[in-house]
Amino acid sequence: MTVRTRFAPSPTGYLHVGGVRTALFSWLYARKHGGRFILRIEDTDRERSSMESVNAILEGMTWLGLEYDEGPFYQTNRFSRYREIIEQLLASNHAYLCYCTREELASMRAEQMARKEKPRYDGRCRERHSPREGVSPVVRFKSPLEGRVVIRDLVRGTVIFQNNELDDLVLARTDGTPTYNLTVVVDDMDMGITHVIRGDDHLNNTPRQSNIFYALGKEPPVYAHVPMILGPDRQRLSKRHGAVSVMNYREAGYLPEALLNYLVRLGWSHGDQEIFSVAEMIKLFDIEDVNQSASTFNSEKLLWLNQQYIKNSAPEHIAHHLSWHLGQLGIDPSKGPDLAAVVKAQQERSKTLLEMAHNSAPFYREFEAYEETAARKHLNASVLGPLRDLRERFKEAQSWVAPALHEIILATVESHHLKLGKLAQPLRVAIMGRPISPPIDVTLELMGQATTLARIDRALAWIDHRSNA
Ligand code: GLU
């Protein structure tokens, strides 16, 4: 049997990190077993679905590298197939037309509540054989009245539901459009899905879906219901807790592999190992080892992982992601020093790519203004002499590489009887606009001779102007 898993998001908003986690688990499971991973867009709710949201899903999956082998399949393209199955269920007497009006359903509900019963449809149209004038019917599933559904869930173990707890769910609305439980079953069946890995908010749908499978003469797939991700207050992770959209993490400067690594570890572990390459995840991850209890999202840990990935990844790889961030800042990284070399200089000092992009921007474009406190502290008249001298020496430099530049700086501070920092910090502010940069010699090498001289000139003029003001 070839394993076939799917990710089936509804395009009604952004791609939520919780959704990504189930997508990741489904993807890993397929990859581990040499199977196929399918993307299905559950867009039957036309009012809430949007093209932007579909794009956010596709963009997120691409960014994360969760490539799908089949799809995306859109449920809105499959209405005729759903209709066919609904007709089949009606013909085989597994479904019936229900003519109850909204008012009737409401009073049924009120009576049940008054009797302290669980509100449910009582099946009164099961035996109705004639239409009701002026009422468009819905189609309901004839849920078995006795027996039970046994679900062997790879995460939760055996879960049993009594059929008398389930009422006759609607399969098609009055306008004929199919409902979620019907479309999911038809799709999982037609797409040959062997393992459904999804959030445990769907656990209660599973006995209903299983009964529809049985009514169609099919075995349901194997299920694995993954616990929810919680915020620090133990409530389901939502916007209130901060970023939940995958693209927010991209914008905030996370590497996709750091996010995947973080998500795979939520509710799953392998000894005390924290860092997993994607290849290791595929090898070591098993859905059966996922914890049953919900896990709490810890943004500090994610940040720590991101920093580890930034430190330890190949500069060329980081450069690829960093160039996107520079683009967001309106910077064209081809106009300036080699981006991988900049990354190499910055890797040790960045927790996020956003931070790295901000700190690297001065290599690619003139900064607007000096950071105020830094300029006040470091760019003053006392440094004019040494800085002018340094500029002359830089102008004469034979070779523009870090060790040679280091020597020049040392020689300058010596001849002015200064401590290194008394010249290096003003120089840094002059070159970068702020007192933070990679080692100053490396910074200068990356900046190049012409820009270095121009920025020293700018600082000299600025000090002159300020001291005369
Ligand atoms: N479309 C459903 C959702 O986004 C998922 C359906 C499923 O995985 O069965 O919650």
Coordinates of C-alpha atoms and ligand atoms in Angstrom, one line a residue:
M1 CA 0.0 0.0 0.0
T2 CA 1.3 3.4 -0.9
V3 CA 0.8 5.9 1.9
R4 CA -1.2 8.9 0.7
T5 CA -1.7 11.9 3.0
R6 CA -3.2 15.3 2.5
F7 CA -3.3 18.8 3.8
A8 CA -6.8 20.2 3.4
P9 CA -6.9 23.8 4.5
S10 CA -10.0 26.1 4.1
P11 CA -8.8 29.3 2.5
T12 CA -10.6 31.6 4.8
G13 CA -7.7 33.6 6.2
Y14 CA -4.0 33.3 6.6
L15 CA -2.0 30.0 6.9
H16 CA -2.0 29.4 10.6
V17 CA 1.1 27.8 12.2
G18 CA -1.1 25.1 13.7
G19 CA -2.2 24.2 10.2
V20 CA 1.4 24.2 9.1
R21 CA 2.2 21.7 11.9
T22 CA -0.4 19.2 10.6
A23 CA 0.8 19.9 7.1
L24 CA 4.3 19.1 8.2
F25 CA 3.3 15.9 10.0
S26 CA 1.4 14.8 6.9
W27 CA 4.2 15.7 4.6
L28 CA 6.8 13.9 6.8
Y29 CA 4.7 10.8 7.1
A30 CA 4.3 10.6 3.3
R31 CA 8.0 11.2 2.8
K32 CA 9.1 8.7 5.4
H33 CA 7.0 6.0 3.8
G34 CA 7.8 6.9 0.2
G35 CA 4.2 8.0 -0.2
R36 CA 2.4 10.9 -1.8
F37 CA 1.4 14.2 -0.2
I38 CA -1.7 15.9 -1.6
L39 CA -2.9 19.5 -1.3
R40 CA -6.6 20.1 -1.3
I41 CA -8.2 23.5 -1.0
E42 CA -11.5 23.2 0.9
D43 CA -13.2 26.3 -0.6
T44 CA -16.8 25.3 -0.6
D45 CA -17.7 28.0 1.8
R46 CA -17.7 30.6 -1.0
E47 CA -18.5 33.6 1.3
R48 CA -15.6 33.0 3.6
S49 CA -13.1 31.7 1.0
S50 CA -10.9 34.1 -1.0
M51 CA -8.2 34.0 -3.7
E52 CA -5.8 35.9 -1.4
S53 CA -6.1 33.3 1.2
V54 CA -5.5 30.5 -1.4
N55 CA -2.4 32.4 -2.5
A56 CA -1.3 32.8 1.2
I57 CA -1.5 29.0 1.5
L58 CA 0.4 28.3 -1.7
E59 CA 3.0 30.9 -0.9
G60 CA 3.5 29.5 2.6
M61 CA 3.9 26.0 1.5
T62 CA 6.5 27.0 -1.1
W63 CA 8.4 29.1 1.4
L64 CA 8.4 26.2 3.8
G65 CA 9.5 23.7 1.2
L66 CA 6.5 21.5 1.8
E67 CA 6.1 20.5 -1.8
Y68 CA 3.0 18.5 -2.7
D69 CA 3.0 15.7 -5.2
E70 CA -0.6 16.2 -6.3
G71 CA -2.9 19.1 -6.3
P72 CA -3.8 21.7 -5.4
F73 CA -7.3 20.3 -5.9
Y74 CA -10.2 22.7 -5.4
Q75 CA -13.4 21.4 -3.9
T76 CA -15.4 24.0 -5.9
N77 CA -14.4 22.1 -9.0
R78 CA -15.9 19.0 -7.7
F79 CA -19.5 19.9 -7.1
S80 CA -20.9 17.5 -9.7
R81 CA -19.0 14.6 -8.1
Y82 CA -20.5 15.5 -4.6
R83 CA -23.9 15.6 -6.2
E84 CA -23.4 12.2 -7.7
I85 CA -22.5 10.7 -4.3
I86 CA -25.4 12.5 -2.6
E87 CA -27.7 10.9 -5.2
Q88 CA -26.1 7.6 -4.6
L89 CA -26.7 7.8 -0.9
L90 CA -30.3 8.8 -1.5
A91 CA -30.8 5.9 -3.8
S92 CA -29.2 3.4 -1.4
N93 CA -31.5 4.7 1.4
H94 CA -28.5 6.0 3.4
A95 CA -29.8 9.5 3.1
Y96 CA -33.2 11.3 2.9
L97 CA -34.8 14.6 2.1
C98 CA -35.7 16.6 5.2
Y99 CA -38.4 19.3 4.9
C100 CA -38.2 20.7 8.4
T101 CA -38.4 24.4 8.4
R102 CA -36.1 26.6 10.4
E103 CA -38.9 27.4 12.8
E104 CA -39.6 23.7 13.3
L105 CA -36.0 23.0 14.0
A106 CA -35.8 25.9 16.4
S107 CA -38.8 24.7 18.4
M108 CA -37.4 21.1 18.5
R109 CA -34.2 22.5 19.9
A110 CA -36.0 24.6 22.5
E111 CA -38.1 21.6 23.6
Q112 CA -35.0 19.4 24.0
M113 CA -33.2 22.1 25.9
A114 CA -36.3 22.5 28.2
R115 CA -36.1 18.7 28.8
K116 CA -32.4 19.1 29.5
E117 CA -31.6 16.9 26.6
K118 CA -28.7 17.4 24.2
P119 CA -30.1 19.3 21.2
R120 CA -30.1 17.1 18.1
Y121 CA -32.2 16.5 15.0
D122 CA -34.7 13.8 15.9
G123 CA -35.0 12.2 12.5
R124 CA -38.7 13.0 12.0
C125 CA -38.3 13.3 8.2
R126 CA -36.8 9.8 7.9
E127 CA -40.1 8.3 7.2
R128 CA -41.6 11.2 5.2
H129 CA -42.2 10.2 1.7
S130 CA -43.9 13.2 0.2
P131 CA -42.5 16.7 -0.3
R132 CA -43.8 19.7 1.6
E133 CA -45.2 22.5 -0.5
G134 CA -43.0 25.5 -0.7
V135 CA -40.1 24.0 1.4
S136 CA -36.8 23.2 -0.3
P137 CA -35.4 20.2 1.5
V138 CA -31.9 19.5 2.8
V139 CA -30.4 16.1 2.4
R140 CA -29.6 14.3 5.7
F141 CA -27.5 11.3 6.3
K142 CA -29.3 8.3 7.9
S143 CA -27.0 7.8 10.7
P144 CA -27.0 4.3 12.1
L145 CA -29.3 4.2 15.2
E146 CA -27.4 1.4 17.0
G147 CA -23.9 0.2 17.4
R148 CA -20.7 2.2 17.7
V149 CA -17.8 3.5 15.7
V150 CA -14.4 2.4 16.7
I151 CA -11.6 4.7 15.6
R152 CA -8.0 3.5 15.8
D153 CA -6.3 6.8 16.0
L154 CA -2.5 6.8 15.7
V155 CA -2.1 9.6 18.3
R156 CA -5.1 9.0 20.6
G157 CA -5.3 5.3 20.5
T158 CA -8.7 3.7 20.3
V159 CA -11.6 6.1 20.5
I160 CA -15.2 4.8 20.6
F161 CA -18.3 6.7 19.7
Q162 CA -21.8 5.4 20.3
N163 CA -24.0 5.8 17.2
N164 CA -27.0 6.9 19.3
E165 CA -25.0 10.0 20.2
L166 CA -24.8 11.1 16.5
D167 CA -27.7 12.7 14.8
D168 CA -28.6 12.8 11.1
L169 CA -26.2 15.4 9.8
V170 CA -27.0 17.5 6.8
L171 CA -25.1 16.4 3.6
A172 CA -26.5 19.0 1.2
R173 CA -28.1 22.4 2.0
T174 CA -31.4 23.7 0.6
D175 CA -29.5 25.2 -2.3
G176 CA -27.9 21.8 -3.0
T177 CA -24.4 22.7 -1.9
P178 CA -22.6 19.9 -0.1
T179 CA -21.4 20.2 3.6
Y180 CA -17.9 19.7 4.9
N181 CA -18.4 16.2 6.2
L182 CA -19.7 15.0 2.9
T183 CA -17.0 16.7 0.7
V184 CA -14.2 15.5 3.0
V185 CA -15.3 11.9 2.7
V186 CA -15.8 12.0 -1.0
D187 CA -12.4 13.6 -1.5
D188 CA -10.5 11.3 0.9
M189 CA -12.2 8.4 -0.9
D190 CA -11.5 9.6 -4.4
M191 CA -8.0 10.7 -3.7
G192 CA -7.2 7.4 -2.1
I193 CA -6.1 9.0 1.2
T194 CA -4.7 6.3 3.5
H195 CA -3.8 8.5 6.5
V196 CA -5.7 11.5 7.6
I197 CA -3.5 13.6 9.9
R198 CA -5.4 16.7 11.2
G199 CA -6.1 18.8 14.3
D200 CA -8.1 17.1 17.1
D201 CA -10.8 19.8 16.7
H202 CA -12.0 17.4 14.0
L203 CA -12.1 14.3 16.2
N204 CA -15.9 14.7 16.7
N205 CA -16.4 14.7 12.9
T206 CA -14.6 11.4 12.5
P207 CA -17.4 9.0 13.6
R208 CA -19.7 10.8 11.2
Q209 CA -17.3 10.6 8.4
S210 CA -16.6 7.0 9.1
N211 CA -20.3 6.2 8.9
I212 CA -20.5 7.9 5.5
F213 CA -17.6 5.8 4.4
Y214 CA -19.3 2.6 5.5
A215 CA -22.5 3.7 3.8
L216 CA -20.5 4.0 0.6
G217 CA -19.1 0.5 1.1
K218 CA -15.6 1.7 1.9
E219 CA -13.2 1.5 4.8
P220 CA -12.3 4.9 6.3
P221 CA -8.7 5.9 6.2
V222 CA -6.4 5.6 9.3
Y223 CA -6.7 8.8 11.4
A224 CA -4.3 10.7 13.5
H225 CA -5.6 13.6 15.5
V226 CA -3.0 16.0 16.6
P227 CA -3.5 18.1 19.7
M228 CA -4.0 21.9 19.4
I229 CA -1.2 24.4 19.9
L230 CA -1.9 26.6 22.9
G231 CA -0.8 30.1 23.8
P232 CA 1.0 30.9 27.1
D233 CA -2.4 31.3 28.7
R234 CA -3.3 27.7 27.7
Q235 CA -6.0 28.9 25.3
R236 CA -5.9 27.8 21.7
L237 CA -3.2 29.8 19.9
S238 CA -4.7 32.7 18.1
K239 CA -4.0 36.2 16.9
R240 CA -4.3 37.5 20.4
H241 CA -1.1 35.8 21.3
G242 CA 0.9 37.4 18.5
A243 CA 1.9 36.2 15.1
V244 CA 0.1 33.0 14.0
S245 CA 0.3 33.5 10.2
V246 CA 3.2 31.7 8.6
M247 CA 4.0 34.8 6.5
N248 CA 4.3 36.9 9.7
Y249 CA 7.2 34.6 10.6
R250 CA 8.8 35.1 7.3
E251 CA 8.4 38.9 7.7
A252 CA 9.8 38.8 11.2
G253 CA 13.0 37.2 9.9
Y254 CA 12.6 33.5 10.6
L255 CA 14.2 30.8 8.4
P256 CA 11.6 28.3 7.2
E257 CA 13.7 25.4 8.5
A258 CA 13.8 27.0 12.0
L259 CA 10.0 27.2 12.0
L260 CA 9.7 23.6 10.8
N261 CA 12.1 22.5 13.4
Y262 CA 10.2 24.3 16.1
L263 CA 6.9 22.9 15.0
V264 CA 8.0 19.3 14.7
R265 CA 9.2 19.5 18.3
L266 CA 5.8 20.7 19.5
G267 CA 4.4 17.5 21.0
W268 CA 7.1 15.3 19.5
S269 CA 10.6 14.5 20.7
H270 CA 13.5 12.3 20.0
G271 CA 15.6 11.9 23.1
D272 CA 16.8 15.4 24.1
Q273 CA 17.7 16.4 20.5
E274 CA 16.6 19.9 19.7
I275 CA 17.9 20.5 16.2
F276 CA 16.6 18.4 13.3
S277 CA 17.5 18.9 9.7
V278 CA 14.6 18.1 7.4
A279 CA 16.3 14.8 6.4
E280 CA 16.6 13.9 10.0
M281 CA 12.9 14.7 10.6
I282 CA 11.9 12.4 7.8
K283 CA 14.0 9.7 9.2
L284 CA 13.1 10.0 12.9
F285 CA 9.6 11.4 13.0
D286 CA 6.8 9.1 13.6
I287 CA 3.2 10.2 14.0
E288 CA 2.6 7.5 16.6
D289 CA 5.2 9.2 18.8
V290 CA 3.2 12.5 18.9
N291 CA 2.0 13.4 22.3
Q292 CA -1.7 13.4 23.1
S293 CA -1.7 16.5 25.2
A294 CA -1.7 20.0 23.8
S295 CA 1.6 21.9 23.7
T296 CA 2.3 25.5 24.4
F297 CA 3.8 27.8 21.8
N298 CA 7.1 29.3 23.1
S299 CA 8.3 32.1 21.0
E300 CA 11.6 32.4 22.8
K301 CA 12.5 28.9 21.9
L302 CA 11.6 29.6 18.3
L303 CA 13.9 32.6 18.4
W304 CA 16.7 30.6 19.9
L305 CA 16.3 27.9 17.2
N306 CA 16.3 30.6 14.5
Q307 CA 19.5 32.0 15.9
Q308 CA 21.1 28.5 15.8
Y309 CA 20.1 28.1 12.2
I310 CA 21.4 31.5 11.2
K311 CA 24.7 30.8 12.9
N312 CA 25.2 27.3 11.4
S313 CA 23.7 27.5 7.9
A314 CA 25.7 28.0 4.8
P315 CA 26.1 31.7 4.1
E316 CA 24.8 31.2 0.5
H317 CA 21.6 29.7 1.9
I318 CA 21.0 32.5 4.3
A319 CA 21.9 35.0 1.5
H320 CA 19.0 33.6 -0.5
H321 CA 16.5 34.4 2.3
L322 CA 18.2 37.6 3.3
S323 CA 17.9 39.0 -0.2
W324 CA 14.1 38.8 0.1
H325 CA 14.3 40.9 3.3
L326 CA 16.6 43.4 1.7
G327 CA 14.1 43.6 -1.2
Q328 CA 11.4 44.4 1.4
L329 CA 13.5 47.4 2.4
G330 CA 13.8 48.5 -1.2
I331 CA 17.3 47.4 -1.5
D332 CA 18.8 45.6 -4.5
P333 CA 21.5 43.4 -3.1
S334 CA 23.3 43.0 -6.4
K335 CA 24.4 46.6 -6.0
G336 CA 27.0 46.2 -3.4
P337 CA 29.2 43.6 -1.7
D338 CA 28.7 39.9 -2.2
L339 CA 25.7 39.1 -0.1
A340 CA 27.2 35.7 1.1
A341 CA 30.2 37.6 2.4
V342 CA 28.0 40.1 4.3
V343 CA 26.1 37.2 5.8
K344 CA 29.3 35.5 6.9
A345 CA 30.2 38.7 8.7
Q346 CA 26.8 39.0 10.3
Q347 CA 25.9 35.4 11.1
E348 CA 27.2 35.5 14.7
R349 CA 25.3 38.6 15.6
S350 CA 21.8 38.2 14.3
K351 CA 18.8 36.5 15.8
T352 CA 16.6 37.1 12.9
L353 CA 17.0 37.9 9.2
L354 CA 15.1 41.1 9.7
E355 CA 17.7 42.3 12.1
M356 CA 20.4 41.1 9.7
A357 CA 18.8 43.0 6.9
H358 CA 18.6 46.2 8.9
N359 CA 22.1 45.9 10.1
S360 CA 23.3 45.1 6.5
A361 CA 21.4 47.9 4.7
P362 CA 24.3 50.4 5.0
F363 CA 26.4 48.1 2.8
Y364 CA 23.9 48.6 0.0
R365 CA 22.7 52.1 0.4
E366 CA 23.5 55.4 2.1
F367 CA 21.9 55.5 5.6
E368 CA 19.7 58.5 6.1
A369 CA 21.0 59.9 9.4
Y370 CA 23.4 59.0 12.2
E371 CA 21.9 57.2 15.2
E372 CA 21.5 60.2 17.5
T373 CA 23.1 59.1 20.7
A374 CA 26.0 57.4 18.9
A375 CA 26.7 60.5 16.8
R376 CA 26.7 62.7 19.9
K377 CA 29.0 60.4 21.7
H378 CA 31.5 59.5 18.9
L379 CA 31.4 62.2 16.3
N380 CA 32.9 65.2 17.9
A381 CA 35.7 67.7 17.2
S382 CA 38.3 65.7 19.1
V383 CA 38.2 63.0 16.5
L384 CA 38.5 65.3 13.5
G385 CA 42.3 65.1 13.4
P386 CA 42.7 61.3 13.7
L387 CA 39.8 60.7 11.3
R388 CA 41.3 63.0 8.6
D389 CA 44.6 61.3 9.0
L390 CA 43.0 57.9 8.7
R391 CA 41.2 59.0 5.6
E392 CA 44.5 59.9 4.0
R393 CA 46.0 56.6 4.9
F394 CA 43.0 54.7 3.5
K395 CA 43.2 56.7 0.3
E396 CA 46.8 55.5 -0.1
A397 CA 46.0 51.9 0.8
Q398 CA 47.5 49.4 -1.6
S399 CA 45.3 46.5 -0.7
W400 CA 41.7 46.7 0.6
V401 CA 41.5 43.6 2.7
A402 CA 40.7 43.3 6.4
P403 CA 44.2 42.6 7.8
A404 CA 45.8 45.5 5.9
L405 CA 43.0 47.8 7.0
H406 CA 43.5 46.6 10.5
E407 CA 47.2 47.6 10.3
I408 CA 46.3 51.0 9.0
I409 CA 43.9 51.6 11.9
L410 CA 46.5 50.5 14.4
A411 CA 49.2 52.7 13.0
T412 CA 46.8 55.7 13.1
V413 CA 45.8 55.2 16.7
E414 CA 49.4 54.8 17.7
S415 CA 50.5 58.0 16.0
H416 CA 47.7 59.9 17.8
H417 CA 48.2 58.2 21.1
L418 CA 44.7 56.9 21.2
K419 CA 43.1 53.7 22.4
L420 CA 41.8 51.6 19.6
G421 CA 38.1 52.2 20.6
K422 CA 38.5 55.9 20.4
L423 CA 39.0 55.7 16.7
A424 CA 37.2 52.5 15.9
Q425 CA 33.9 53.5 17.3
P426 CA 33.7 56.9 15.5
L427 CA 34.8 55.2 12.4
R428 CA 32.0 52.6 12.8
V429 CA 29.4 55.3 13.2
A430 CA 30.9 57.2 10.3
I431 CA 30.6 54.1 8.0
M432 CA 27.5 52.4 9.2
G433 CA 25.6 55.3 10.9
R434 CA 25.4 53.3 14.1
P435 CA 27.8 51.9 16.7
I436 CA 27.1 48.2 15.7
S437 CA 28.7 46.3 12.9
P438 CA 30.9 43.3 12.3
P439 CA 34.6 43.8 13.2
I440 CA 35.5 47.2 11.8
D441 CA 38.2 45.9 9.4
V442 CA 35.8 43.3 8.0
T443 CA 33.2 46.0 7.7
L444 CA 35.5 48.3 5.8
E445 CA 36.6 45.6 3.4
L446 CA 33.0 44.8 2.6
M447 CA 32.2 48.5 2.2
G448 CA 35.0 49.0 -0.3
Q449 CA 37.4 51.9 -0.6
A450 CA 35.3 54.4 -2.4
T451 CA 32.3 54.2 -0.1
T452 CA 34.6 54.2 3.0
L453 CA 36.3 57.4 1.9
A454 CA 32.9 59.0 1.0
R455 CA 31.4 58.1 4.3
I456 CA 34.4 59.4 6.3
D457 CA 34.0 62.7 4.3
R458 CA 30.4 62.8 5.2
A459 CA 31.3 62.4 8.9
L460 CA 34.0 65.0 8.8
A461 CA 31.6 67.5 7.2
W462 CA 29.0 66.7 9.7
I463 CA 31.4 67.2 12.7
D464 CA 32.6 70.5 11.1
H465 CA 29.1 71.7 10.6
R466 CA 28.1 70.8 14.1
S467 CA 31.1 72.3 15.8
N468 CA 30.5 75.5 13.9
A469 CA 26.8 75.6 14.6
Ligands
GLU1 N1 -10.7 22.1 5.9 C1 -10.6 21.7 7.3 C2 -10.0 22.8 8.1 O1 -9.3 23.6 7.5 C3 -9.7 20.4 7.4 C4 -10.4 19.2 7.1 C5 -9.7 18.0 7.4 O2 -8.5 18.0 7.6 O3 -10.4 17.0 7.4 O4 -10.2 22.7 9.3

